[in-house]
């Protein structure tokens, strides 16, 4: 039996802390309940929710909201120092990282403290501090929303890119991800695992911590850095980076450099570089800015925040002002990373 709630406030379920109501809300916590729910709504469009960490709710949601809450972590294979870990979609990502560290399973320690759930991590190929989900991703199980057929998608099938995957493109709205399988290194079996510490801020933080380098201390370094500049959504509503770092042509970058010689860049390929949106927004004068309760974080201009009672529309309005200002000043169009719901 599935339990359906009517006029359900989603405020506690989205990390922006925006008050918006679901006309109908259900939270399947097992695969069987999920199948039952999808079967019940098969003729209707549904709205799928995971950890609520990458969405801006602009209005109440008229479609039935299905909140995927499936739990469970299981070792499905152990071979040659690798463990294939199956993680159900509703597991919290950061708790999974902590679990893996405790189990001496290496691979996702740089991804500590990323909000959201395991099942939604593939959608935008979460990444931070030199590691992306795709580096450890093996496969995921999906259910086709129309046919209710179950399928397994491989690493290649998912077509991961920077904050991008098949789930944001040709497969958008087609599947619900019910579990992911990660291929992790078992440190009880393998001695020569190379940790990724080359991201600038990490080295500095590890030096300050001045202890032995382990996956646990590396995760702690990431936690220290993230907590120093990203707001804790439990204290102040936010969705992490609101914008993607734009990828621009090298010639355009060189042009901009003539006027703004300090603009940082990261290599992408022969023709393109990525530039930090946070830098562009900061230099456009928006860091710490506030329009009512909609604001820009004072320690990281890439993050928009809800100081209390902001509506999704107020935050969207601020984001548009930022996009315009960056466009006017640098000629660069920055795109939102957060999903705008019901725009
Ligand atoms: N910067 C400023 N002012 C700011 C913010 C940044 O000048 O207000 C400059 C920094 O000094 C640095 C550059 O911009 O030179 C880049 O900043 P940072 O290293 O903080 O990383 P980011 O590019 O802003 C990206 C990810 C983050 C991820 C970090 C670390 C995107 C959109 N964001 O941020 O991801 O944690 O790198 O790997 O790619 C997220 O997706 O929610 C997220 C937080």
Short mmCIF file of C-alpha atoms and ligand atoms in Angstrom, two decimals:
data_model
loop_
_atom_site.label_atom_id
_atom_site.label_comp_id
_atom_site.label_asym_id
_atom_site.label_seq_id
_atom_site.Cartn_x
_atom_site.Cartn_y
_atom_site.Cartn_z
CA UNK A 1 0.00 0.00 0.00
CA UNK A 2 1.40 3.36 -0.92
CA UNK A 3 0.63 6.31 1.29
CA UNK A 4 -0.20 9.55 -0.52
CA UNK A 5 -0.11 12.89 1.29
CA UNK A 6 -2.00 15.85 -0.10
CA UNK A 7 -0.84 19.49 0.00
CA UNK A 8 2.49 18.48 1.41
CA UNK A 9 5.04 21.20 2.14
CA UNK A 10 8.42 20.45 0.59
CA UNK A 11 10.29 23.06 2.67
CA UNK A 12 12.20 20.52 4.76
CA UNK A 13 12.99 18.41 1.70
CA UNK A 14 14.83 20.97 -0.42
CA UNK A 15 18.17 22.34 0.78
CA UNK A 16 17.22 25.88 -0.33
CA UNK A 17 14.50 25.69 2.34
CA UNK A 18 11.86 27.07 -0.03
CA UNK A 19 8.26 26.63 1.00
CA UNK A 20 6.31 25.06 -1.88
CA UNK A 21 3.51 22.53 -1.78
CA UNK A 22 3.11 19.24 -3.57
CA UNK A 23 -0.48 18.53 -4.54
CA UNK A 24 0.26 14.85 -3.91
CA UNK A 25 3.39 13.42 -2.28
CA UNK A 26 4.59 9.89 -1.75
CA UNK A 27 7.92 8.55 -0.46
CA UNK A 28 8.57 4.94 -1.50
CA UNK A 29 11.27 3.42 0.69
CA UNK A 30 11.67 0.02 -0.97
CA UNK A 31 12.02 -1.10 -4.57
CA UNK A 32 8.66 -2.81 -4.35
CA UNK A 33 6.96 0.37 -3.10
CA UNK A 34 8.66 2.33 -5.85
CA UNK A 35 7.38 -0.08 -8.53
CA UNK A 36 3.91 0.08 -7.02
CA UNK A 37 3.99 3.90 -7.01
CA UNK A 38 5.23 4.09 -10.60
CA UNK A 39 2.54 1.61 -11.63
CA UNK A 40 -0.11 3.73 -9.94
CA UNK A 41 1.02 6.89 -11.72
CA UNK A 42 1.98 5.30 -15.03
CA UNK A 43 -0.48 7.34 -17.05
CA UNK A 44 0.55 10.63 -15.42
CA UNK A 45 3.60 12.84 -15.47
CA UNK A 46 5.30 12.65 -12.11
CA UNK A 47 7.91 14.82 -10.43
CA UNK A 48 10.84 12.81 -9.04
CA UNK A 49 12.69 14.01 -5.97
CA UNK A 50 15.94 12.81 -4.46
CA UNK A 51 17.95 14.71 -1.86
CA UNK A 52 16.43 18.05 -2.94
CA UNK A 53 19.90 19.57 -3.07
CA UNK A 54 20.02 20.80 -6.64
CA UNK A 55 16.62 22.34 -7.20
CA UNK A 56 15.00 25.73 -6.92
CA UNK A 57 11.25 25.44 -6.42
CA UNK A 58 9.58 28.35 -8.20
CA UNK A 59 6.02 27.35 -7.45
CA UNK A 60 3.80 24.65 -5.96
CA UNK A 61 4.06 21.34 -7.78
CA UNK A 62 0.91 20.17 -9.53
CA UNK A 63 2.32 16.82 -10.65
CA UNK A 64 2.44 13.98 -8.10
CA UNK A 65 5.79 14.16 -6.28
CA UNK A 66 7.57 10.83 -5.88
CA UNK A 67 10.36 11.12 -3.32
CA UNK A 68 12.78 8.25 -3.87
CA UNK A 69 13.79 7.02 -0.40
CA UNK A 70 15.17 3.54 -1.13
CA UNK A 71 17.84 2.51 1.40
CA UNK A 72 20.56 -0.12 1.50
CA UNK A 73 24.27 -0.66 0.77
CA UNK A 74 25.61 -4.00 -0.35
CA UNK A 75 28.94 -5.46 -1.57
CA UNK A 76 28.04 -7.27 -4.76
CA UNK A 77 31.52 -8.33 -5.88
CA UNK A 78 35.05 -8.36 -4.47
CA UNK A 79 37.87 -8.99 -6.90
CA UNK A 80 41.53 -7.98 -7.36
CA UNK A 81 41.44 -5.40 -4.60
CA UNK A 82 38.26 -3.79 -5.94
CA UNK A 83 34.81 -3.82 -4.37
CA UNK A 84 31.64 -3.29 -6.33
CA UNK A 85 29.29 -1.50 -3.97
CA UNK A 86 25.59 -1.32 -4.74
CA UNK A 87 23.98 1.72 -3.15
CA UNK A 88 20.24 2.27 -3.18
CA UNK A 89 19.15 5.64 -4.57
CA UNK A 90 17.85 7.20 -1.35
CA UNK A 91 21.10 6.81 0.61
CA UNK A 92 22.54 10.16 1.64
CA UNK A 93 25.73 10.85 -0.32
CA UNK A 94 27.87 12.21 2.52
CA UNK A 95 26.86 9.37 4.84
CA UNK A 96 27.91 6.98 2.08
CA UNK A 97 31.32 8.68 1.87
CA UNK A 98 31.74 8.30 5.65
CA UNK A 99 30.63 4.65 5.48
CA UNK A 100 33.20 3.92 2.75
CA UNK A 101 35.99 5.54 4.76
CA UNK A 102 35.01 3.44 7.76
CA UNK A 103 35.05 0.31 5.57
CA UNK A 104 38.46 1.27 4.08
CA UNK A 105 36.92 1.64 0.62
CA UNK A 106 38.70 4.34 -1.35
CA UNK A 107 37.57 6.45 -4.29
CA UNK A 108 34.99 8.97 -3.10
CA UNK A 109 36.84 10.61 -0.17
CA UNK A 110 37.27 13.87 -2.15
CA UNK A 111 33.49 14.02 -2.55
CA UNK A 112 32.79 14.39 1.19
CA UNK A 113 30.04 16.80 2.27
CA UNK A 114 28.37 17.06 -1.14
CA UNK A 115 24.68 17.34 -0.35
CA UNK A 116 22.11 15.09 -2.00
CA UNK A 117 21.54 11.37 -2.46
CA UNK A 118 23.46 8.58 -4.17
CA UNK A 119 20.72 8.02 -6.74
CA UNK A 120 20.84 11.56 -8.06
CA UNK A 121 24.64 11.83 -8.08
CA UNK A 122 24.89 10.51 -11.68
CA UNK A 123 22.44 13.08 -13.06
CA UNK A 124 24.89 15.93 -12.80
CA UNK A 125 28.01 13.76 -12.38
CA UNK A 126 28.82 15.34 -9.01
CA UNK A 127 32.40 16.46 -8.66
CA UNK A 128 34.78 18.32 -6.39
CA UNK A 129 38.48 18.62 -5.58
CA UNK A 130 39.77 16.75 -8.62
CA UNK A 131 37.32 13.81 -8.54
CA UNK A 132 34.03 13.22 -10.33
CA UNK A 133 31.46 10.50 -9.79
CA UNK A 134 32.35 9.05 -13.20
CA UNK A 135 35.83 8.12 -11.88
CA UNK A 136 34.30 5.39 -9.66
CA UNK A 137 30.97 4.81 -11.39
CA UNK A 138 30.37 1.27 -12.64
CA UNK A 139 26.68 1.22 -13.54
CA UNK A 140 23.22 2.11 -12.33
CA UNK A 141 19.83 0.46 -12.35
CA UNK A 142 17.01 2.48 -13.80
CA UNK A 143 13.29 2.00 -14.26
CA UNK A 144 11.69 3.34 -17.42
CA UNK A 145 8.80 5.55 -16.30
CA UNK A 146 6.56 4.64 -19.21
CA UNK A 147 7.19 0.91 -19.72
CA UNK A 148 8.24 0.20 -16.08
CA UNK A 149 11.02 -1.90 -17.56
CA UNK A 150 14.20 -2.22 -15.46
CA UNK A 151 17.56 -1.68 -17.13
CA UNK A 152 21.19 -1.41 -16.22
CA UNK A 153 23.14 1.53 -17.65
CA UNK A 154 26.93 1.29 -17.90
CA UNK A 155 29.52 4.05 -17.52
CA UNK A 156 29.55 4.53 -21.32
CA UNK A 157 25.74 4.57 -21.51
CA UNK A 158 25.59 7.49 -19.06
CA UNK A 159 27.77 9.80 -21.24
CA UNK A 160 29.18 11.75 -18.33
CA UNK A 161 30.66 15.21 -18.83
CA UNK A 162 31.31 18.22 -16.59
CA UNK A 163 28.13 18.43 -14.44
CA UNK A 164 26.41 16.55 -17.25
CA UNK A 165 25.06 13.14 -18.26
CA UNK A 166 22.50 11.40 -20.45
CA UNK A 167 19.95 12.10 -17.68
CA UNK A 168 20.15 15.83 -18.43
CA UNK A 169 19.94 15.30 -22.18
CA UNK A 170 18.44 12.55 -24.33
CA UNK A 171 17.21 10.52 -21.33
CA UNK A 172 15.78 13.52 -19.47
CA UNK A 173 12.55 12.58 -17.66
CA UNK A 174 12.69 9.00 -18.94
CA UNK A 175 14.01 7.02 -15.98
CA UNK A 176 14.13 6.86 -12.24
CA UNK A 177 17.50 5.68 -10.93
CA UNK A 178 16.88 3.02 -8.27
CA UNK A 179 20.51 2.19 -7.38
CA UNK A 180 24.09 2.91 -8.38
CA UNK A 181 27.10 0.60 -8.38
CA UNK A 182 30.49 2.07 -7.57
CA UNK A 183 33.85 0.42 -8.11
CA UNK A 184 36.00 1.24 -5.10
CA UNK A 185 39.49 0.23 -3.99
CA UNK A 186 39.64 -2.06 -0.96
CA UNK A 187 42.50 -0.70 1.15
CA UNK A 188 42.57 -3.85 3.26
CA UNK A 189 43.73 -5.65 0.07
CA UNK A 190 45.66 -3.03 -1.88
CA UNK A 191 48.69 -1.07 -0.73
CA UNK A 192 49.50 1.32 -3.53
CA UNK A 193 46.39 3.46 -3.86
CA UNK A 194 47.11 7.00 -5.02
CA UNK A 195 45.06 9.66 -3.32
CA UNK A 196 44.14 12.78 -5.28
CA UNK A 197 45.65 15.65 -3.37
CA UNK A 198 46.77 17.89 -6.23
CA UNK A 199 43.84 20.32 -6.04
CA UNK A 200 45.52 23.47 -4.64
CA UNK A 201 43.46 24.07 -1.53
CA UNK A 202 43.73 20.43 -0.45
CA UNK A 203 47.52 20.41 -0.23
CA UNK A 204 47.46 23.56 1.87
CA UNK A 205 44.80 22.19 4.19
CA UNK A 206 46.65 18.87 4.62
CA UNK A 207 49.80 20.83 5.50
CA UNK A 208 47.88 22.75 8.14
CA UNK A 209 46.42 19.49 9.53
CA UNK A 210 49.95 18.04 9.58
CA UNK A 211 49.12 14.37 10.16
CA UNK A 212 49.32 11.09 8.28
CA UNK A 213 47.73 11.09 4.82
CA UNK A 214 44.83 8.64 4.81
CA UNK A 215 41.47 8.64 3.04
CA UNK A 216 40.03 9.78 6.35
CA UNK A 217 42.38 12.78 6.71
CA UNK A 218 41.85 13.64 3.03
CA UNK A 219 38.07 13.65 3.52
CA UNK A 220 38.58 15.77 6.64
CA UNK A 221 40.62 18.27 4.61
CA UNK A 222 37.77 18.48 2.07
CA UNK A 223 35.25 18.91 4.90
CA UNK A 224 37.35 21.71 6.42
CA UNK A 225 37.64 23.56 3.09
CA UNK A 226 33.98 23.14 2.17
CA UNK A 227 32.75 24.20 5.61
CA UNK A 228 34.93 27.31 5.50
CA UNK A 229 33.35 28.65 2.32
CA UNK A 230 30.10 26.82 1.61
CA UNK A 231 27.11 27.50 3.83
CA UNK A 232 25.60 24.55 5.73
CA UNK A 233 22.11 24.10 4.24
CA UNK A 234 20.76 23.20 7.70
CA UNK A 235 21.71 26.70 8.85
CA UNK A 236 21.24 28.74 5.68
CA UNK A 237 19.33 27.45 2.67
CA UNK A 238 21.36 26.91 -0.51
CA UNK A 239 22.01 24.48 -3.35
CA UNK A 240 25.80 24.66 -3.60
CA UNK A 241 27.06 26.14 -6.85
CA UNK A 242 24.10 27.90 -8.44
CA UNK A 243 25.91 28.33 -11.76
CA UNK A 244 28.23 26.15 -13.81
CA UNK A 245 31.74 27.33 -14.52
CA UNK A 246 31.48 28.50 -18.14
CA UNK A 247 33.63 26.86 -20.80
CA UNK A 248 34.76 29.42 -23.38
CA UNK A 249 36.94 29.52 -26.50
CA UNK A 250 40.63 30.24 -25.89
CA UNK A 251 40.57 33.31 -28.17
CA UNK A 252 37.73 34.81 -26.20
CA UNK A 253 39.62 34.14 -22.99
CA UNK A 254 42.70 35.94 -24.34
CA UNK A 255 40.52 38.89 -25.35
CA UNK A 256 39.04 39.15 -21.87
CA UNK A 257 42.50 38.84 -20.31
CA UNK A 258 43.56 42.09 -21.98
CA UNK A 259 40.98 43.96 -19.88
CA UNK A 260 40.98 41.61 -16.86
CA UNK A 261 44.46 40.07 -16.58
CA UNK A 262 43.69 38.28 -13.32
CA UNK A 263 40.88 36.07 -14.65
CA UNK A 264 41.83 32.47 -13.67
CA UNK A 265 41.30 29.54 -16.05
CA UNK A 266 41.45 25.74 -16.05
CA UNK A 267 42.42 23.74 -19.14
CA UNK A 268 39.62 21.86 -20.94
CA UNK A 269 40.97 20.96 -24.40
CA UNK A 270 43.04 22.49 -27.22
CA UNK A 271 40.38 25.05 -28.05
CA UNK A 272 38.64 25.76 -24.72
CA UNK A 273 39.21 26.80 -21.12
CA UNK A 274 36.91 26.82 -18.11
CA UNK A 275 36.69 29.99 -16.05
CA UNK A 276 35.35 30.22 -12.49
CA UNK A 277 31.85 31.72 -12.39
CA UNK A 278 32.48 32.55 -8.71
CA UNK A 279 35.32 34.87 -9.72
CA UNK A 280 33.20 36.58 -12.42
CA UNK A 281 30.29 37.11 -10.01
CA UNK A 282 32.57 38.29 -7.22
CA UNK A 283 34.29 40.84 -9.51
CA UNK A 284 30.88 41.98 -10.77
CA UNK A 285 30.19 43.14 -7.21
CA UNK A 286 27.66 40.57 -6.06
CA UNK A 287 29.47 38.75 -3.26
CA UNK A 288 27.43 39.07 -0.05
CA UNK A 289 24.71 41.06 -1.85
CA UNK A 290 21.16 40.72 -0.58
CA UNK A 291 17.74 41.45 -2.09
CA UNK A 292 15.43 40.83 0.86
CA UNK A 293 16.02 37.22 1.91
CA UNK A 294 17.55 36.21 -1.44
CA UNK A 295 21.31 36.61 -1.31
CA UNK A 296 24.77 35.74 -2.56
CA UNK A 297 26.95 33.95 -0.03
CA UNK A 298 29.58 36.24 1.47
CA UNK A 299 32.39 33.66 1.25
CA UNK A 300 31.68 32.11 -2.17
CA UNK A 301 29.91 34.16 -4.84
CA UNK A 302 28.92 31.03 -6.78
CA UNK A 303 26.40 30.10 -4.09
CA UNK A 304 23.01 31.80 -3.79
CA UNK A 305 21.36 31.60 -0.39
CA UNK A 306 17.97 31.86 1.24
CA UNK A 307 18.38 34.00 4.34
CA UNK A 308 14.99 32.85 5.65
CA UNK A 309 11.78 33.42 3.77
CA UNK A 310 12.92 33.97 0.19
CA UNK A 311 10.71 32.52 -2.51
CA UNK A 312 12.12 30.59 -5.44
CA UNK A 313 11.10 33.45 -7.73
CA UNK A 314 13.08 35.99 -5.66
CA UNK A 315 16.18 33.82 -5.88
CA UNK A 316 15.63 33.37 -9.61
CA UNK A 317 15.31 37.14 -10.02
CA UNK A 318 18.64 37.69 -8.25
CA UNK A 319 20.26 35.00 -10.42
CA UNK A 320 19.05 36.81 -13.55
CA UNK A 321 20.55 40.10 -12.34
CA UNK A 322 23.84 38.28 -11.81
CA UNK A 323 23.76 36.68 -15.26
CA UNK A 324 23.10 40.07 -16.86
CA UNK A 325 25.87 41.81 -14.91
CA UNK A 326 28.42 39.12 -15.81
CA UNK A 327 27.33 39.24 -19.44
CA UNK A 328 27.63 43.04 -19.55
CA UNK A 329 31.05 43.08 -17.91
CA UNK A 330 32.76 40.03 -19.44
CA UNK A 331 30.58 39.06 -22.42
CA UNK A 332 30.13 35.59 -20.88
CA UNK A 333 26.75 33.91 -20.46
CA UNK A 334 26.75 31.87 -17.24
CA UNK A 335 24.25 29.02 -17.04
CA UNK A 336 22.45 27.76 -13.95
CA UNK A 337 23.61 24.46 -12.53
CA UNK A 338 20.62 24.14 -10.24
CA UNK A 339 17.40 22.78 -11.78
CA UNK A 340 14.69 25.42 -11.95
CA UNK A 341 11.43 23.68 -11.16
CA UNK A 342 8.29 24.78 -12.99
CA UNK A 343 9.90 27.65 -14.85
N1 LIG B 1 36.56 32.80 -6.57
C1 LIG B 1 36.51 34.16 -6.30
N2 LIG B 1 35.45 34.64 -5.57
C2 LIG B 1 34.47 33.84 -5.13
C3 LIG B 1 34.51 32.46 -5.42
C4 LIG B 1 35.58 31.95 -6.15
O1 LIG B 1 37.38 34.91 -6.68
O2 LIG B 1 33.54 34.36 -4.48
C5 LIG B 1 37.71 32.28 -7.31
C6 LIG B 1 38.62 31.46 -6.39
O3 LIG B 1 39.56 32.27 -5.76
C7 LIG B 1 39.28 30.50 -7.35
C8 LIG B 1 38.19 30.25 -8.36
O4 LIG B 1 37.28 31.34 -8.28
O5 LIG B 1 40.35 31.10 -8.01
C9 LIG B 1 37.49 28.93 -8.18
O6 LIG B 1 36.87 28.85 -6.92
P1 LIG B 1 36.75 27.47 -6.10
O7 LIG B 1 38.05 26.76 -6.08
O8 LIG B 1 36.08 27.79 -4.82
O9 LIG B 1 35.86 26.48 -6.95
P2 LIG B 1 34.66 26.74 -7.89
O10 LIG B 1 35.08 26.70 -9.30
O11 LIG B 1 33.96 27.96 -7.44
C10 LIG B 1 33.98 24.21 -8.20
C11 LIG B 1 32.69 23.43 -8.12
C12 LIG B 1 32.32 23.16 -6.67
C13 LIG B 1 33.44 22.34 -6.06
C14 LIG B 1 34.76 23.15 -6.18
C15 LIG B 1 35.94 22.35 -5.73
C16 LIG B 1 31.39 24.05 -10.07
C17 LIG B 1 30.23 24.83 -10.59
N3 LIG B 1 31.62 24.17 -8.77
O12 LIG B 1 33.73 25.46 -7.57
O13 LIG B 1 31.14 22.36 -6.67
O14 LIG B 1 33.19 22.06 -4.70
O15 LIG B 1 35.00 23.48 -7.57
O16 LIG B 1 36.22 21.34 -6.65
O17 LIG B 1 32.04 23.36 -10.84
C18 LIG B 1 28.75 22.34 -6.42
O18 LIG B 1 28.70 21.84 -7.55
O19 LIG B 1 27.72 22.56 -5.74
C19 LIG B 1 30.06 22.70 -5.85
C20 LIG B 1 30.16 23.31 -4.68
#
